[in-house]
GROMACS .gro file of C-alpha atoms in nm:
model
  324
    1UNK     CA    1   1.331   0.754  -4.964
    2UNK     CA    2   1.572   0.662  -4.694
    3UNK     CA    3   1.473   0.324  -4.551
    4UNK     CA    4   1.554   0.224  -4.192
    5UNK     CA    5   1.795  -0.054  -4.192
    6UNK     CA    6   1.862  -0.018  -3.763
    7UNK     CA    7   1.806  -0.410  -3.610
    8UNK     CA    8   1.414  -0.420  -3.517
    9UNK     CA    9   1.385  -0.571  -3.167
   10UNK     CA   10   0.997  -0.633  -3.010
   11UNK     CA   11   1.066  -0.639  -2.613
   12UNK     CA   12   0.716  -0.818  -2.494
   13UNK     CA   13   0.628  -1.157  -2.346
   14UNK     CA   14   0.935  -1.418  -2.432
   15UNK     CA   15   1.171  -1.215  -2.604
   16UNK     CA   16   1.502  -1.217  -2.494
   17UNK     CA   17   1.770  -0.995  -2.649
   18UNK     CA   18   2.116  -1.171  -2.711
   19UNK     CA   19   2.432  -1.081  -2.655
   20UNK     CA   20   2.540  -0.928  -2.956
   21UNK     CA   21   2.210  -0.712  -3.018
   22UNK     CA   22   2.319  -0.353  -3.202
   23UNK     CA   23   2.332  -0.109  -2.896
   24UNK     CA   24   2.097   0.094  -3.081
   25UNK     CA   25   1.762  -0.102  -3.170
   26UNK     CA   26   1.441   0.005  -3.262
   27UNK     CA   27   1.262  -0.113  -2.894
   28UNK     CA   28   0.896  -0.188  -2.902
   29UNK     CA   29   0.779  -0.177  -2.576
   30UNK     CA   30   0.430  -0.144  -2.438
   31UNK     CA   31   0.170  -0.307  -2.212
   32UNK     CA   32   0.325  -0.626  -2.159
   33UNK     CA   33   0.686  -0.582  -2.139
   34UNK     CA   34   0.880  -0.632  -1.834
   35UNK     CA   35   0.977  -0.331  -1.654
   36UNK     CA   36   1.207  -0.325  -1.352
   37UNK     CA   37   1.168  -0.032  -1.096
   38UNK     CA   38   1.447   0.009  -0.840
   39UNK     CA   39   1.321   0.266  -0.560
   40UNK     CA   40   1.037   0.257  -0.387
   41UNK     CA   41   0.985   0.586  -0.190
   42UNK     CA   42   0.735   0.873  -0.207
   43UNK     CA   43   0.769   0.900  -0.606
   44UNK     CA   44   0.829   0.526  -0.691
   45UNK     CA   45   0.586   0.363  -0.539
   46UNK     CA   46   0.301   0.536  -0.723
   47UNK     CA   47   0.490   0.508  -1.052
   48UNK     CA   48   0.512   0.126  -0.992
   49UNK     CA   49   0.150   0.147  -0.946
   50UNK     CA   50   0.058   0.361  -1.276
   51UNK     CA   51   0.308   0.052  -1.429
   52UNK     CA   52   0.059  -0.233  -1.330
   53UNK     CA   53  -0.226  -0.013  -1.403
   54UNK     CA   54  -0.106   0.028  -1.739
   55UNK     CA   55  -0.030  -0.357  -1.798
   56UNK     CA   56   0.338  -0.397  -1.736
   57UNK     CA   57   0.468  -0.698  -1.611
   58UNK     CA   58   0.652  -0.518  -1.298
   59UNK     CA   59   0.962  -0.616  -1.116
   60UNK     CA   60   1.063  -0.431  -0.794
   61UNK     CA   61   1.352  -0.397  -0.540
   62UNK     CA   62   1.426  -0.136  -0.237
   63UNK     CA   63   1.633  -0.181   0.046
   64UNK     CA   64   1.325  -0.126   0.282
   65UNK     CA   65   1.115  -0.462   0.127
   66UNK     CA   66   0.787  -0.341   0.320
   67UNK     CA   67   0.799  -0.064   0.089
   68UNK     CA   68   0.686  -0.302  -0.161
   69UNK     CA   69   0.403  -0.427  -0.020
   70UNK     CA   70   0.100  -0.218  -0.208
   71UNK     CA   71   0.337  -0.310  -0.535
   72UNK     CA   72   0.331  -0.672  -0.486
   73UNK     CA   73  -0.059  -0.672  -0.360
   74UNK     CA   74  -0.117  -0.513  -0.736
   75UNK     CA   75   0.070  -0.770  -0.911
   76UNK     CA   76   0.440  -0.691  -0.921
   77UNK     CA   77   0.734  -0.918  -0.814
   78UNK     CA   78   0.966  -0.857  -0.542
   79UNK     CA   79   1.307  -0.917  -0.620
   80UNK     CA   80   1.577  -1.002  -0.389
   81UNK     CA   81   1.839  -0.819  -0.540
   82UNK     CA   82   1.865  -0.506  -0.785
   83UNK     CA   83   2.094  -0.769  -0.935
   84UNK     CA   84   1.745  -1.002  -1.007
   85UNK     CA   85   1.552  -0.719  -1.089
   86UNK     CA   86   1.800  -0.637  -1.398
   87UNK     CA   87   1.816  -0.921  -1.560
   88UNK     CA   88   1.460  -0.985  -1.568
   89UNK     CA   89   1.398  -0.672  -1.751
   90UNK     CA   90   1.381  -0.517  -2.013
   91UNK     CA   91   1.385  -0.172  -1.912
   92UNK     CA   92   1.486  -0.053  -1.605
   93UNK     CA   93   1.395   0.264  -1.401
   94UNK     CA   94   1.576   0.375  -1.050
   95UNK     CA   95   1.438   0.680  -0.885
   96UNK     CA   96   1.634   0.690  -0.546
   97UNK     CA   97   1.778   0.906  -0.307
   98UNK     CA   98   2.112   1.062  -0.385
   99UNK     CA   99   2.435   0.952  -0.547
  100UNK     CA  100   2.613   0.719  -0.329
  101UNK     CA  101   2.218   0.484  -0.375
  102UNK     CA  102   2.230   0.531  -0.712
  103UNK     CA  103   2.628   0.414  -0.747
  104UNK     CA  104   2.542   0.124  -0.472
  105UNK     CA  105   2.235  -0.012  -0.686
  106UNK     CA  106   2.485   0.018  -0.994
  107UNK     CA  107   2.779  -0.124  -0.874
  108UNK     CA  108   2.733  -0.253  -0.507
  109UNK     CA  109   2.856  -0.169  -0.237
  110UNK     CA  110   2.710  -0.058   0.150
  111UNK     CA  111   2.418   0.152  -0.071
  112UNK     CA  112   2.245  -0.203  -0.196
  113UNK     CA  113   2.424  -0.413   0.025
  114UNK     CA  114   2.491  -0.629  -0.289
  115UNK     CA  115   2.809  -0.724  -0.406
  116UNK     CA  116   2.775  -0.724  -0.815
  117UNK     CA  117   2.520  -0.444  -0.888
  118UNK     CA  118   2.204  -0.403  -1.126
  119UNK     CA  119   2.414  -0.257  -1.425
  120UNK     CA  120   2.635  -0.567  -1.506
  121UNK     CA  121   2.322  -0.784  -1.501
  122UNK     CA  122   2.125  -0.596  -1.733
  123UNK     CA  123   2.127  -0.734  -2.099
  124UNK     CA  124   2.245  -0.598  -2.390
  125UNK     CA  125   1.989  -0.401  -2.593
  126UNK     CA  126   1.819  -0.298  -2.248
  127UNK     CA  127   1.677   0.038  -2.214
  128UNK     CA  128   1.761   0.160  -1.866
  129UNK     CA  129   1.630   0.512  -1.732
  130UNK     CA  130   1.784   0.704  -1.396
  131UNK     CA  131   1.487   0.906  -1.244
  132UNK     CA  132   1.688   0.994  -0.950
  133UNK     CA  133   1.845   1.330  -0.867
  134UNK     CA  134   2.239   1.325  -0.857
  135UNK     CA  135   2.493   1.460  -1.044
  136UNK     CA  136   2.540   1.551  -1.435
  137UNK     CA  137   2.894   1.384  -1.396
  138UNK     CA  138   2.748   1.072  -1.250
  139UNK     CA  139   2.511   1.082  -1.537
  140UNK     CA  140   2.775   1.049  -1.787
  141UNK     CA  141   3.009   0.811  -1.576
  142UNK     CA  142   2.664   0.599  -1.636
  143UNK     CA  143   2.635   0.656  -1.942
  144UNK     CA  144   2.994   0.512  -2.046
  145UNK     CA  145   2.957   0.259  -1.818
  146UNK     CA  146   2.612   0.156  -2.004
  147UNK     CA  147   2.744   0.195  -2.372
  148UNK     CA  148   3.045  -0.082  -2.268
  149UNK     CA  149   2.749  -0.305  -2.238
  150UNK     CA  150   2.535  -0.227  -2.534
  151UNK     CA  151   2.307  -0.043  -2.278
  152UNK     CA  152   2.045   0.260  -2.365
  153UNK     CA  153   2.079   0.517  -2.102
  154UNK     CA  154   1.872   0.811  -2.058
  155UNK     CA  155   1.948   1.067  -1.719
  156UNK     CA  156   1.517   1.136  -1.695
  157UNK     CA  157   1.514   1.330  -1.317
  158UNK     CA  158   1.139   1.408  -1.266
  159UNK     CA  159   0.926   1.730  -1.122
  160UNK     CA  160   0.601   1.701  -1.066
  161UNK     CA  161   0.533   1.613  -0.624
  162UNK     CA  162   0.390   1.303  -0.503
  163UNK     CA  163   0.087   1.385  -0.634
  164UNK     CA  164   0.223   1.434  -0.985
  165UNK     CA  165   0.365   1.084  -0.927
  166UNK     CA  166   0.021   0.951  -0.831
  167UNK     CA  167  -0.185   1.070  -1.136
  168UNK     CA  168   0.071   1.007  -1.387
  169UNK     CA  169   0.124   1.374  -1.474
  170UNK     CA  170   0.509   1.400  -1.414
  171UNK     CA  171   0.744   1.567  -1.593
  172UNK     CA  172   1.088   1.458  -1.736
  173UNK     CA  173   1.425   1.614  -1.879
  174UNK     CA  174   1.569   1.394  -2.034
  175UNK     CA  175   1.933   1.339  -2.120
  176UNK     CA  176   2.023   1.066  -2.391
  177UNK     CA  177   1.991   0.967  -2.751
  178UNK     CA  178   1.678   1.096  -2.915
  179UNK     CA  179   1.624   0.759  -3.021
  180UNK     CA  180   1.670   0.574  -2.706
  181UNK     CA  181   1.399   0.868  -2.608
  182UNK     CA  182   1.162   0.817  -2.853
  183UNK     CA  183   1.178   0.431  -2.766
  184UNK     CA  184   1.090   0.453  -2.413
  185UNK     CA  185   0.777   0.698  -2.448
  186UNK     CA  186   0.530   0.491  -2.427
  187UNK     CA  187   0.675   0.394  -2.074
  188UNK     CA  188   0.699   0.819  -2.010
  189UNK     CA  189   0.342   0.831  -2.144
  190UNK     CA  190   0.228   0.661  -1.872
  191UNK     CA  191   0.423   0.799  -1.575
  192UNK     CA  192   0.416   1.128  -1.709
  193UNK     CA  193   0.237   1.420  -1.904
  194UNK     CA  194   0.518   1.563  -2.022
  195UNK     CA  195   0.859   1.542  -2.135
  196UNK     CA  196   1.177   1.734  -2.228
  197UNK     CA  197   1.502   1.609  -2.464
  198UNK     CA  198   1.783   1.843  -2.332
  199UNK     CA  199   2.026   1.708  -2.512
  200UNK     CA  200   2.302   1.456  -2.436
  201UNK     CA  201   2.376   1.259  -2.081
  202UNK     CA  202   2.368   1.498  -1.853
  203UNK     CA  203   2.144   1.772  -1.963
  204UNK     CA  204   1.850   1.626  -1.768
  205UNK     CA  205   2.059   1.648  -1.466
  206UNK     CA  206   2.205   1.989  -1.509
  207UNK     CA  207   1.835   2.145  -1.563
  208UNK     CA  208   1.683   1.977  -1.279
  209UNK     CA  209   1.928   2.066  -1.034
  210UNK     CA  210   1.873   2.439  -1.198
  211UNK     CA  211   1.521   2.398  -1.184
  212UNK     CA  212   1.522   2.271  -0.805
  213UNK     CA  213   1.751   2.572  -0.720
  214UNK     CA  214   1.519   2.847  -0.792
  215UNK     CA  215   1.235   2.597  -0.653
  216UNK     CA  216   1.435   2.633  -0.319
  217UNK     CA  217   1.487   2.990  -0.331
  218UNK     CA  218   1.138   3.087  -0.414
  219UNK     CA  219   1.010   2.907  -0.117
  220UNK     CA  220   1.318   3.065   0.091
  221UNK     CA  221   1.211   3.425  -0.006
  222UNK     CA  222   0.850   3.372   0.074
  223UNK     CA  223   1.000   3.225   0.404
  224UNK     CA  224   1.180   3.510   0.441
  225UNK     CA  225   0.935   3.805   0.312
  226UNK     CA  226   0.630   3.623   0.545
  227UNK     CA  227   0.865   3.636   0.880
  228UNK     CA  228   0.902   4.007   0.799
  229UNK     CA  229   0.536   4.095   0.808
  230UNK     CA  230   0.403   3.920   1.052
  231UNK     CA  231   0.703   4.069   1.259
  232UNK     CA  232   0.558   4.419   1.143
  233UNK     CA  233   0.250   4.299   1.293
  234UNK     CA  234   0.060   4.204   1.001
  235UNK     CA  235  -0.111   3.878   0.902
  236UNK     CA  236   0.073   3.660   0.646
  237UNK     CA  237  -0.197   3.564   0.470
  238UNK     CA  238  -0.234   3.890   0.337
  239UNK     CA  239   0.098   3.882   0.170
  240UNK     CA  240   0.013   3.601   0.035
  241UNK     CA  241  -0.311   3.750  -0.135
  242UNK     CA  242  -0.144   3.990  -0.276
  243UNK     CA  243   0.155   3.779  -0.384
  244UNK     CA  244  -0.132   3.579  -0.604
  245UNK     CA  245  -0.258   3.840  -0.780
  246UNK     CA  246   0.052   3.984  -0.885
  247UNK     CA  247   0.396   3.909  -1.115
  248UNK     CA  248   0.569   3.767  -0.796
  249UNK     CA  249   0.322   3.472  -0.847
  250UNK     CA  250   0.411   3.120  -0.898
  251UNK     CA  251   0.274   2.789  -0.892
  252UNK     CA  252   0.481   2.707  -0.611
  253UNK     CA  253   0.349   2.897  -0.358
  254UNK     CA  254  -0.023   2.721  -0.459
  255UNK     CA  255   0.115   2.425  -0.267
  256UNK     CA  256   0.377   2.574  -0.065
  257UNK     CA  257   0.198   2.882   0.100
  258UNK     CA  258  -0.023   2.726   0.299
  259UNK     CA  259   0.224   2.509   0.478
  260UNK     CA  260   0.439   2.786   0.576
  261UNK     CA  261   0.113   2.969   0.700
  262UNK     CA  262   0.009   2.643   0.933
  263UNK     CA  263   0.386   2.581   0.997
  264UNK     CA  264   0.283   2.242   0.882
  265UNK     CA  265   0.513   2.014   0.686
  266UNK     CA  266   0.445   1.695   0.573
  267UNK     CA  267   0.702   1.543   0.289
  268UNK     CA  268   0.606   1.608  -0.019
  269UNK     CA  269   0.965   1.698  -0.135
  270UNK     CA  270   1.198   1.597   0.160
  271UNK     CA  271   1.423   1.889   0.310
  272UNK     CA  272   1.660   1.640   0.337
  273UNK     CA  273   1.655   1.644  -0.068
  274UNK     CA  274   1.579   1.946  -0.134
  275UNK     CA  275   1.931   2.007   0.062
  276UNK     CA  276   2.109   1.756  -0.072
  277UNK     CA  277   2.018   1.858  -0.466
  278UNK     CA  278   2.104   2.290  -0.394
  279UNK     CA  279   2.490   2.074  -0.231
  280UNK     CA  280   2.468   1.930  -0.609
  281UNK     CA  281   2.426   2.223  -0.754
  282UNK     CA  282   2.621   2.446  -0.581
  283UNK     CA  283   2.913   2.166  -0.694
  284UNK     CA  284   2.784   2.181  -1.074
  285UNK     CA  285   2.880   2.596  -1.005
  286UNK     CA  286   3.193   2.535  -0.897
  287UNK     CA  287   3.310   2.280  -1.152
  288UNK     CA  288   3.185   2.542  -1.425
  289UNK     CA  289   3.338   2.853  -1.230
  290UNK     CA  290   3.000   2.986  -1.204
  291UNK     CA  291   2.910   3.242  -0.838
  292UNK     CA  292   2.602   3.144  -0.682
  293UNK     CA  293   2.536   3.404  -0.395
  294UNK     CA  294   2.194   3.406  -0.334
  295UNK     CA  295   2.210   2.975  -0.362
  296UNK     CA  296   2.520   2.991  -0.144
  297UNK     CA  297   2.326   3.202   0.128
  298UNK     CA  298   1.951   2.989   0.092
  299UNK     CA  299   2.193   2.688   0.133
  300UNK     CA  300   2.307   2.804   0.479
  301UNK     CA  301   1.919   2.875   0.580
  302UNK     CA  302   1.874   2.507   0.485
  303UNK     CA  303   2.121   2.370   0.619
  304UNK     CA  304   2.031   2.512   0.979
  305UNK     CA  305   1.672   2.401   0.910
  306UNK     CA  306   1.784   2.082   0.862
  307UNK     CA  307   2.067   1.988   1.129
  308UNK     CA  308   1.812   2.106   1.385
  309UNK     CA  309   1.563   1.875   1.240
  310UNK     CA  310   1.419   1.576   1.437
  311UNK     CA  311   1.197   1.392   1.167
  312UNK     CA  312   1.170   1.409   0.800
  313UNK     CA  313   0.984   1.726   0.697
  314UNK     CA  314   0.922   1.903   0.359
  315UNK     CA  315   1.141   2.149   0.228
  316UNK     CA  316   0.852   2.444   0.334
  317UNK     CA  317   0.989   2.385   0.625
  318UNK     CA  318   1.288   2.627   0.582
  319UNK     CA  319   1.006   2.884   0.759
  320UNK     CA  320   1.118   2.688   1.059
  321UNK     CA  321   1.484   2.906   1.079
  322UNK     CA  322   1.269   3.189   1.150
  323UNK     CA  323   0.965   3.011   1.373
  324UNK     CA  324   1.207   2.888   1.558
   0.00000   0.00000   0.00000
């Protein structure tokens, strides 16, 4: 029988991890424990909220502090600085908008308008868990900078829509230590329904921004294929009908069809994000030496979409390039 001789730490109420924990722990965490959330946009707000429901002791921080308002009326704290929010935790969670917010929270800088950052204040033994979209090379720039200080890092990006984020059913992909993983599910239990170990830093990265890709071109073909019947003079809604009953379905176009057919667009999934994450991965190609036509090309169409843009629509709204 092989016994498990790994340092046992509880994180609840009153425990405080030292300075020399092991960097690797077993973590008990559960209603209770003090949980920091940096973010507090169209996904993190509801997660904070699934947090309190649950019985974490919540700590928040955004840039925008009215943002935290709902959060604070449920029970969390609002902290002044992602600086505070770090070292009153003992796991952290960012989910914010692209890599330069990420880096700012980490390290400070113009993106958090902080001087010191949230990663040199969290303590040793900490789990800490990047929700965010950026890069897979960020993620492991992170992750160094996290094992220096006896930090557990997981890259966790999410899927799932606002609504996902509202009813706790989001999904993860998770880079990181299977360990550090199996540690922070009960926190993942309760934001999510499911949850994938892709291997090492990184790998939750790479697969989102994969995953996002094709998101963007499905909804750019179906942009495409419903400007070219109704220019035949057919109703797009009949496309559609078809497209549902056939193997060109997905569950995409459940929630995305009937925007482009009302050439309505309220964020669910920012264009602005959706355009910034197909930039990331259209990097990720060219760092591995990888062709991406068909990305390269949807790109453009987004790009167009977006520069003509004057407020902050979903990424459906790509139909616009041929509305317009």
């Amino acid at each position: 029988m092989t016994l498990d001789t790994r340092q046992e730490t509880s994180i609840a109420p009153g425990v405080k991890i030292g300075a020399g924990a092991n960097p690797s722990p077993r973590r008990i965490i559960g209603p209770g424990s003090k949980v920091g959330l940096i973010g507090l946009g169209l996904m993190g707000r509801p997660m904070g909220l699934n947090l309190l429901k649950a019985g974490y002791c919540l700590t928040v921080w955004n840039r925008t502090a009215s943002r935290a308002e709902s959060l604070v009326a449920a029970g969390a704290k609002l902290a002044n600085s992602p600086e505070e929010v770090a070292s009153s935790s003992d796991a952290l969670i960012t989910i914010v908008s692209d890599p330069p917010a990420l880096e700012g929270v980490l390290w400070g800088g113009s993106g958090s308008r902080q001087s010191a950052g949230a990663l040199g204040s969290l303590k040793p033994g900490s789990i800490y868990m990047d929700s965010s979209t950026v890069s897979p090379a960020l993620a492991r720039k992170i992750a160094v900078a996290s094992t220096e200080r006896q930090i557990a890092f997981l890259d966790a990006p999410v899927t799932g829509g606002t609504w996902g984020a509202e009813k706790g059913e989001l999904v993860f992909m998770v880079g990181g230590d299977a360990e550090v993983l199996k540690d922070a599910e009960p926190i993942l239990s309760v934001l999510g329904k499911r949850w994938f170990h892709l291997g090492p830093n990184g790998a939750g990265q790479t697969i989102k921004l994969a995953m996002n890709l094709i998101l963007a071109l499905q909804v750019d073909a179906l942009a495409e294929a419903l400007a070219l019947v109704t220019a035949a003079g057919f109703e797009g809604e009949k496309l559609v009908e078809v497209l549902q009953s056939s193997m060109a379905r997905a569950a995409v176009l459940d929630v995305k069809a009937p925007l482009l057919l009302k050439g309505e667009y309220p964020p669910s999934f920012p264009l602005r994000l959706m355009h910034k994450d197909m930039g990331l991965a259209l990097e990720l190609a060219k760092e591995a030496g990888v062709a991406l036509p068909a990305a390269a090309a949807a790109y453009a169409t987004y790009s167009a979409v977006k520069a003509a843009a004057k407020q902050d629509l979903d990424y459906a709204a790509v139909m616009k390039f041929w509305k317009d």
